[in-house]
Amino acid sequence: MSENLLVTIYIPTFNRVDLLERAINSVVTQSYKNIEIIVVDDCSTDGTQEFLKEIAKGDERIKFFLKEKNGGACESRNIAIQNARGEYITGLDDDDYFLPNRIENFVSNLSNVKNSVLLFDNPIIKLDDRPIITKKRKIMNTLKPKKIRAKDLIFSNYIGNQVFIKTDILKKFGGFDKNMPMWQDIECWYNILVNTGGYGLSLNSYTYVVDLSHEMDRISNFKIEKGKKAFRCFSKKHSLSQQDSQLLFCQLYGYDKKLIKLGPLFEKLRRRFDLLIFLNTLKNLYLFFKR
């Protein structure tokens, strides 16, 4: 592992200073020390700006930007990306946190995955007082493809909300599209993979905690109308075929079972059979007939 490799971690934030403090602490205590932390505040009014000014005094690795106008998480991420100095970059939502070996795990795997465009691993979901990796989640993660190409993301967001990637690549393809009302992550990964023709590689590790236990809204809180608009934006931007659009639409089923149509589900199985898609299809069929 090369300690000379500078890694940037970007954190967009808005009015969650207590959670932000935990997120930053999880980064500054990483076992891999050659890091740059860029926090972009979206006009918080809860003392976030004062907190950032104070914490940056004690650690020169921490940098922050204070926006003059609220513009959303995508805009904040892109500000951080454009100002990143690290050769590699990864993100963290302000209500989530890293396990201590996350960056070390990515850097140590770089020598083994030279042909991949990006790396990612499995999230740990925190629903109450402690994060848990359930047996069901472990099984589902085992069934995911190890190499994810753009076409795979039409079926499911196998990658999740964070990746480890060369900063130049993320900059070259424009970062996150702020016109997307949600699905900004999957659209960003798809855009990169479809334009590079490369793949994302899944690591068999768990180093990122997604905290769903708090009462505050998540950055990408879901609403079905936002989902439908995101679907239309995605389909139009990438000129998806009618078949691929139908398959992408299936990703909305988990949020509203009234949307379920049998045709696209069967098309999923016809176009590409694997056990994970089959299990997801059975689940969606169950929801359909249970209505």
Short mmCIF file of C-alpha atoms in Angstrom, two decimals:
data_model
loop_
_atom_site.label_atom_id
_atom_site.label_comp_id
_atom_site.label_asym_id
_atom_site.label_seq_id
_atom_site.Cartn_x
_atom_site.Cartn_y
_atom_site.Cartn_z
CA MET A 1 0.00 0.00 0.00
CA SER A 2 1.39 3.39 -0.99
CA GLU A 3 1.07 6.03 1.74
CA ASN A 4 2.08 8.64 -0.88
CA LEU A 5 -1.33 8.42 -2.57
CA LEU A 6 -3.49 11.39 -1.57
CA VAL A 7 -7.19 10.53 -1.22
CA THR A 8 -9.94 13.16 -1.08
CA ILE A 9 -13.13 12.56 0.91
CA TYR A 10 -15.99 14.95 0.17
CA ILE A 11 -18.90 15.58 2.55
CA PRO A 12 -21.93 17.70 1.59
CA THR A 13 -23.87 18.98 4.60
CA PHE A 14 -26.92 20.98 5.59
CA ASN A 15 -28.22 21.65 9.12
CA ARG A 16 -26.97 18.42 10.75
CA VAL A 17 -24.00 19.61 12.76
CA ASP A 18 -24.10 16.78 15.31
CA LEU A 19 -24.20 14.09 12.65
CA LEU A 20 -21.60 15.97 10.62
CA GLU A 21 -19.21 15.90 13.59
CA ARG A 22 -19.53 12.11 13.76
CA ALA A 23 -18.97 11.82 9.99
CA ILE A 24 -15.82 13.96 10.08
CA ASN A 25 -14.47 12.10 13.12
CA SER A 26 -14.87 8.81 11.25
CA VAL A 27 -12.65 10.20 8.49
CA VAL A 28 -9.92 11.89 10.54
CA THR A 29 -9.45 8.64 12.50
CA GLN A 30 -8.93 6.51 9.39
CA SER A 31 -6.01 4.08 9.54
CA TYR A 32 -4.86 5.57 6.22
CA LYS A 33 -3.62 9.07 7.01
CA ASN A 34 -2.76 10.71 3.67
CA ILE A 35 -6.20 12.20 3.12
CA GLU A 36 -7.88 15.49 2.29
CA ILE A 37 -11.35 16.20 3.68
CA ILE A 38 -13.56 18.71 1.86
CA VAL A 39 -16.84 19.70 3.51
CA VAL A 40 -19.30 21.86 1.57
CA ASP A 41 -22.01 23.54 3.64
CA ASP A 42 -25.29 24.35 1.90
CA CYS A 43 -26.15 27.47 3.94
CA SER A 44 -26.74 25.81 7.31
CA THR A 45 -28.22 27.82 10.17
CA ASP A 46 -27.50 25.43 13.04
CA GLY A 47 -23.92 26.38 13.90
CA THR A 48 -22.34 24.21 11.19
CA GLN A 49 -20.24 27.06 9.81
CA GLU A 50 -18.80 27.93 13.21
CA PHE A 51 -18.07 24.24 13.86
CA LEU A 52 -16.23 23.90 10.55
CA LYS A 53 -14.10 26.99 11.17
CA GLU A 54 -13.09 25.66 14.57
CA ILE A 55 -12.37 22.04 13.58
CA ALA A 56 -10.31 23.09 10.55
CA LYS A 57 -7.93 24.94 12.88
CA GLY A 58 -6.90 21.66 14.48
CA ASP A 59 -6.40 19.57 11.35
CA GLU A 60 -4.86 20.97 8.17
CA ARG A 61 -6.35 18.11 6.18
CA ILE A 62 -9.86 19.59 6.65
CA LYS A 63 -11.03 22.19 4.15
CA PHE A 64 -14.50 23.64 3.80
CA PHE A 65 -16.60 25.78 1.48
CA LEU A 66 -19.54 27.89 2.67
CA LYS A 67 -22.11 28.43 -0.06
CA GLU A 68 -23.88 31.77 -0.32
CA LYS A 69 -27.07 30.23 -1.69
CA ASN A 70 -28.74 26.89 -1.00
CA GLY A 71 -28.30 24.73 -4.10
CA GLY A 72 -28.67 21.12 -3.00
CA ALA A 73 -26.36 18.18 -2.34
CA CYS A 74 -25.34 17.61 -5.98
CA GLU A 75 -24.04 21.14 -6.30
CA SER A 76 -22.16 20.74 -3.00
CA ARG A 77 -20.56 17.48 -4.13
CA ASN A 78 -19.47 19.04 -7.41
CA ILE A 79 -17.84 22.00 -5.62
CA ALA A 80 -15.80 19.56 -3.55
CA ILE A 81 -14.91 17.44 -6.61
CA GLN A 82 -13.70 20.42 -8.62
CA ASN A 83 -11.48 21.56 -5.72
CA ALA A 84 -10.13 18.11 -4.85
CA ARG A 85 -6.36 17.59 -4.99
CA GLY A 86 -6.36 13.85 -4.29
CA GLU A 87 -5.48 11.38 -7.01
CA TYR A 88 -8.45 9.30 -5.84
CA ILE A 89 -11.70 10.47 -4.33
CA THR A 90 -14.70 9.08 -2.47
CA GLY A 91 -17.76 10.56 -0.77
CA LEU A 92 -19.55 10.46 2.57
CA ASP A 93 -23.04 11.71 3.38
CA ASP A 94 -23.11 13.79 6.55
CA ASP A 95 -25.47 11.40 8.37
CA ASP A 96 -23.37 8.30 7.59
CA TYR A 97 -19.88 7.32 8.70
CA PHE A 98 -16.82 5.26 7.79
CA LEU A 99 -15.36 2.32 9.63
CA PRO A 100 -11.67 2.96 10.48
CA ASN A 101 -10.21 0.87 7.63
CA ARG A 102 -12.33 2.11 4.72
CA ILE A 103 -9.72 4.15 2.84
CA GLU A 104 -6.92 1.68 3.62
CA ASN A 105 -9.08 -1.11 2.21
CA PHE A 106 -9.60 0.71 -1.08
CA VAL A 107 -5.97 1.78 -1.50
CA SER A 108 -4.63 -1.69 -0.69
CA ASN A 109 -6.84 -3.20 -3.40
CA LEU A 110 -5.73 -0.85 -6.18
CA SER A 111 -2.80 -3.04 -7.27
CA ASN A 112 -5.15 -5.99 -7.85
CA VAL A 113 -7.81 -4.15 -9.86
CA LYS A 114 -5.92 -2.14 -12.47
CA ASN A 115 -8.57 -2.55 -15.17
CA SER A 116 -11.55 -1.31 -13.17
CA VAL A 117 -12.86 2.27 -13.40
CA LEU A 118 -14.17 2.40 -9.85
CA LEU A 119 -14.29 0.35 -6.65
CA PHE A 120 -17.11 -0.07 -4.17
CA ASP A 121 -18.06 -2.34 -1.30
CA ASN A 122 -21.13 -3.26 0.75
CA PRO A 123 -22.98 -0.86 3.07
CA ILE A 124 -23.86 -1.66 6.67
CA ILE A 125 -27.38 -0.51 7.52
CA LYS A 126 -27.96 1.09 10.93
CA LEU A 127 -31.64 0.94 11.87
CA ASP A 128 -31.34 1.35 15.64
CA ASP A 129 -28.55 1.72 18.20
CA ARG A 130 -25.98 -0.34 16.34
CA PRO A 131 -25.11 -1.15 12.72
CA ILE A 132 -25.87 -4.73 11.70
CA ILE A 133 -24.90 -6.89 8.75
CA THR A 134 -27.86 -9.26 8.51
CA LYS A 135 -27.57 -12.78 7.15
CA LYS A 136 -30.08 -11.89 4.42
CA ARG A 137 -27.99 -8.88 3.32
CA LYS A 138 -24.83 -10.99 3.26
CA ILE A 139 -26.54 -13.54 1.01
CA MET A 140 -27.86 -10.84 -1.34
CA ASN A 141 -24.45 -9.18 -1.53
CA THR A 142 -22.87 -12.54 -2.38
CA LEU A 143 -25.29 -12.87 -5.30
CA LYS A 144 -24.39 -9.49 -6.80
CA PRO A 145 -22.13 -9.52 -9.87
CA LYS A 146 -18.53 -8.67 -8.98
CA LYS A 147 -17.97 -6.62 -12.13
CA ILE A 148 -20.64 -4.02 -12.77
CA ARG A 149 -20.99 -2.43 -16.20
CA ALA A 150 -23.34 0.35 -17.29
CA LYS A 151 -25.96 -2.10 -18.58
CA ASP A 152 -26.13 -3.78 -15.16
CA LEU A 153 -27.24 -0.53 -13.52
CA ILE A 154 -30.38 -0.55 -15.66
CA PHE A 155 -31.44 -3.63 -13.70
CA SER A 156 -30.41 -2.44 -10.24
CA ASN A 157 -28.10 0.01 -8.49
CA TYR A 158 -25.67 -2.72 -7.49
CA ILE A 159 -23.02 -0.10 -6.68
CA GLY A 160 -24.82 1.99 -4.06
CA ASN A 161 -24.25 5.64 -3.19
CA GLN A 162 -20.44 5.86 -2.88
CA VAL A 163 -17.46 4.77 -4.97
CA PHE A 164 -13.67 5.03 -4.90
CA ILE A 165 -12.49 6.48 -8.20
CA LYS A 166 -9.75 8.54 -9.83
CA THR A 167 -10.57 12.22 -9.30
CA ASP A 168 -9.74 13.11 -12.90
CA ILE A 169 -12.35 10.65 -14.17
CA LEU A 170 -15.08 12.05 -11.92
CA LYS A 171 -14.17 15.58 -13.00
CA LYS A 172 -14.00 14.67 -16.70
CA PHE A 173 -17.57 13.34 -16.82
CA GLY A 174 -19.12 16.21 -14.90
CA GLY A 175 -19.67 14.77 -11.45
CA PHE A 176 -23.29 14.68 -10.30
CA ASP A 177 -26.16 15.99 -12.41
CA LYS A 178 -28.07 18.54 -10.32
CA ASN A 179 -31.03 18.28 -12.72
CA MET A 180 -31.69 14.79 -11.36
CA PRO A 181 -34.22 15.10 -8.48
CA MET A 182 -32.92 11.77 -7.11
CA TRP A 183 -30.91 8.77 -8.43
CA GLN A 184 -27.97 11.17 -8.76
CA ASP A 185 -25.60 8.42 -7.68
CA ILE A 186 -26.73 5.69 -10.08
CA GLU A 187 -26.89 8.21 -12.95
CA CYS A 188 -23.35 9.38 -12.20
CA TRP A 189 -21.97 5.81 -12.15
CA TYR A 190 -23.90 4.93 -15.31
CA ASN A 191 -22.62 8.05 -17.09
CA ILE A 192 -19.01 7.19 -16.21
CA LEU A 193 -19.24 3.50 -17.09
CA VAL A 194 -21.11 3.99 -20.35
CA ASN A 195 -18.63 6.64 -21.52
CA THR A 196 -15.49 4.76 -20.48
CA GLY A 197 -16.72 1.30 -21.46
CA GLY A 198 -15.22 0.08 -18.18
CA TYR A 199 -16.60 -1.59 -15.10
CA GLY A 200 -16.91 -1.11 -11.36
CA LEU A 201 -15.44 -3.79 -9.11
CA SER A 202 -17.19 -4.97 -5.95
CA LEU A 203 -14.97 -5.70 -2.95
CA ASN A 204 -16.09 -8.27 -0.42
CA SER A 205 -15.93 -5.85 2.50
CA TYR A 206 -18.16 -3.72 4.74
CA THR A 207 -16.69 -0.31 5.62
CA TYR A 208 -19.52 2.23 5.19
CA VAL A 209 -22.41 2.68 7.64
CA VAL A 210 -25.70 4.03 6.26
CA ASP A 211 -27.54 5.47 9.24
CA LEU A 212 -31.33 5.24 8.92
CA SER A 213 -31.93 5.42 12.66
CA HIS A 214 -32.13 9.20 13.04
CA GLU A 215 -35.27 11.29 12.54
CA MET A 216 -33.77 13.81 10.12
CA ASP A 217 -34.41 13.54 6.38
CA ARG A 218 -31.71 11.84 4.35
CA ILE A 219 -30.03 13.90 1.62
CA SER A 220 -31.86 11.89 -1.06
CA ASN A 221 -35.17 11.35 0.76
CA PHE A 222 -37.52 9.51 -1.61
CA LYS A 223 -40.85 10.73 -2.94
CA ILE A 224 -42.56 8.84 -5.74
CA GLU A 225 -43.05 11.91 -7.95
CA LYS A 226 -39.35 12.72 -7.63
CA GLY A 227 -38.67 9.12 -8.61
CA LYS A 228 -40.78 9.34 -11.74
CA LYS A 229 -39.13 12.61 -12.75
CA ALA A 230 -35.67 11.08 -12.16
CA PHE A 231 -36.64 8.12 -14.33
CA ARG A 232 -37.67 10.43 -17.17
CA CYS A 233 -34.50 12.54 -16.85
CA PHE A 234 -32.29 9.45 -16.87
CA SER A 235 -34.03 7.88 -19.85
CA LYS A 236 -33.90 11.06 -21.92
CA LYS A 237 -30.32 12.01 -21.05
CA HIS A 238 -28.95 8.60 -22.02
CA SER A 239 -31.35 7.95 -24.92
CA LEU A 240 -32.47 4.62 -23.47
CA SER A 241 -34.36 2.24 -25.70
CA GLN A 242 -37.97 1.50 -24.84
CA GLN A 243 -36.95 -1.87 -23.41
CA ASP A 244 -34.20 -0.41 -21.24
CA SER A 245 -36.55 2.33 -20.05
CA GLN A 246 -39.06 -0.30 -18.95
CA LEU A 247 -36.35 -2.19 -17.12
CA LEU A 248 -35.12 0.96 -15.39
CA PHE A 249 -38.69 1.77 -14.35
CA CYS A 250 -38.75 -1.47 -12.36
CA GLN A 251 -36.38 0.17 -9.87
CA LEU A 252 -39.30 2.32 -8.70
CA TYR A 253 -41.30 -0.76 -7.69
CA GLY A 254 -39.70 -0.96 -4.26
CA TYR A 255 -41.15 2.45 -3.39
CA ASP A 256 -44.71 2.05 -4.63
CA LYS A 257 -46.20 -1.35 -5.44
CA LYS A 258 -49.03 0.35 -7.41
CA LEU A 259 -46.49 0.96 -10.17
CA ILE A 260 -45.79 -2.73 -10.72
CA LYS A 261 -46.40 -4.11 -14.21
CA LEU A 262 -45.74 -7.74 -15.05
CA GLY A 263 -44.31 -7.12 -18.53
CA PRO A 264 -41.06 -5.41 -17.50
CA LEU A 265 -40.56 -7.95 -14.71
CA PHE A 266 -40.69 -10.88 -17.12
CA GLU A 267 -38.51 -8.92 -19.54
CA LYS A 268 -35.88 -8.69 -16.80
CA LEU A 269 -35.77 -12.46 -16.59
CA ARG A 270 -35.72 -12.90 -20.35
CA ARG A 271 -32.98 -10.34 -20.95
CA ARG A 272 -30.64 -11.48 -18.23
CA PHE A 273 -31.14 -14.36 -15.83
CA ASP A 274 -29.23 -14.39 -12.60
CA LEU A 275 -30.31 -15.47 -9.14
CA LEU A 276 -30.42 -11.99 -7.65
CA ILE A 277 -32.71 -10.63 -10.36
CA PHE A 278 -34.85 -13.77 -10.08
CA LEU A 279 -35.28 -13.26 -6.31
CA ASN A 280 -36.09 -9.58 -6.78
CA THR A 281 -38.63 -10.52 -9.45
CA LEU A 282 -40.33 -13.00 -7.13
CA LYS A 283 -40.51 -10.30 -4.46
CA ASN A 284 -42.11 -7.85 -6.89
CA LEU A 285 -44.56 -10.45 -8.14
CA TYR A 286 -45.52 -11.16 -4.52
CA LEU A 287 -46.17 -7.44 -3.96
CA PHE A 288 -48.19 -7.29 -7.18
CA PHE A 289 -50.56 -10.12 -6.27
CA LYS A 290 -50.81 -9.01 -2.63
CA ARG A 291 -52.29 -5.63 -3.59
#
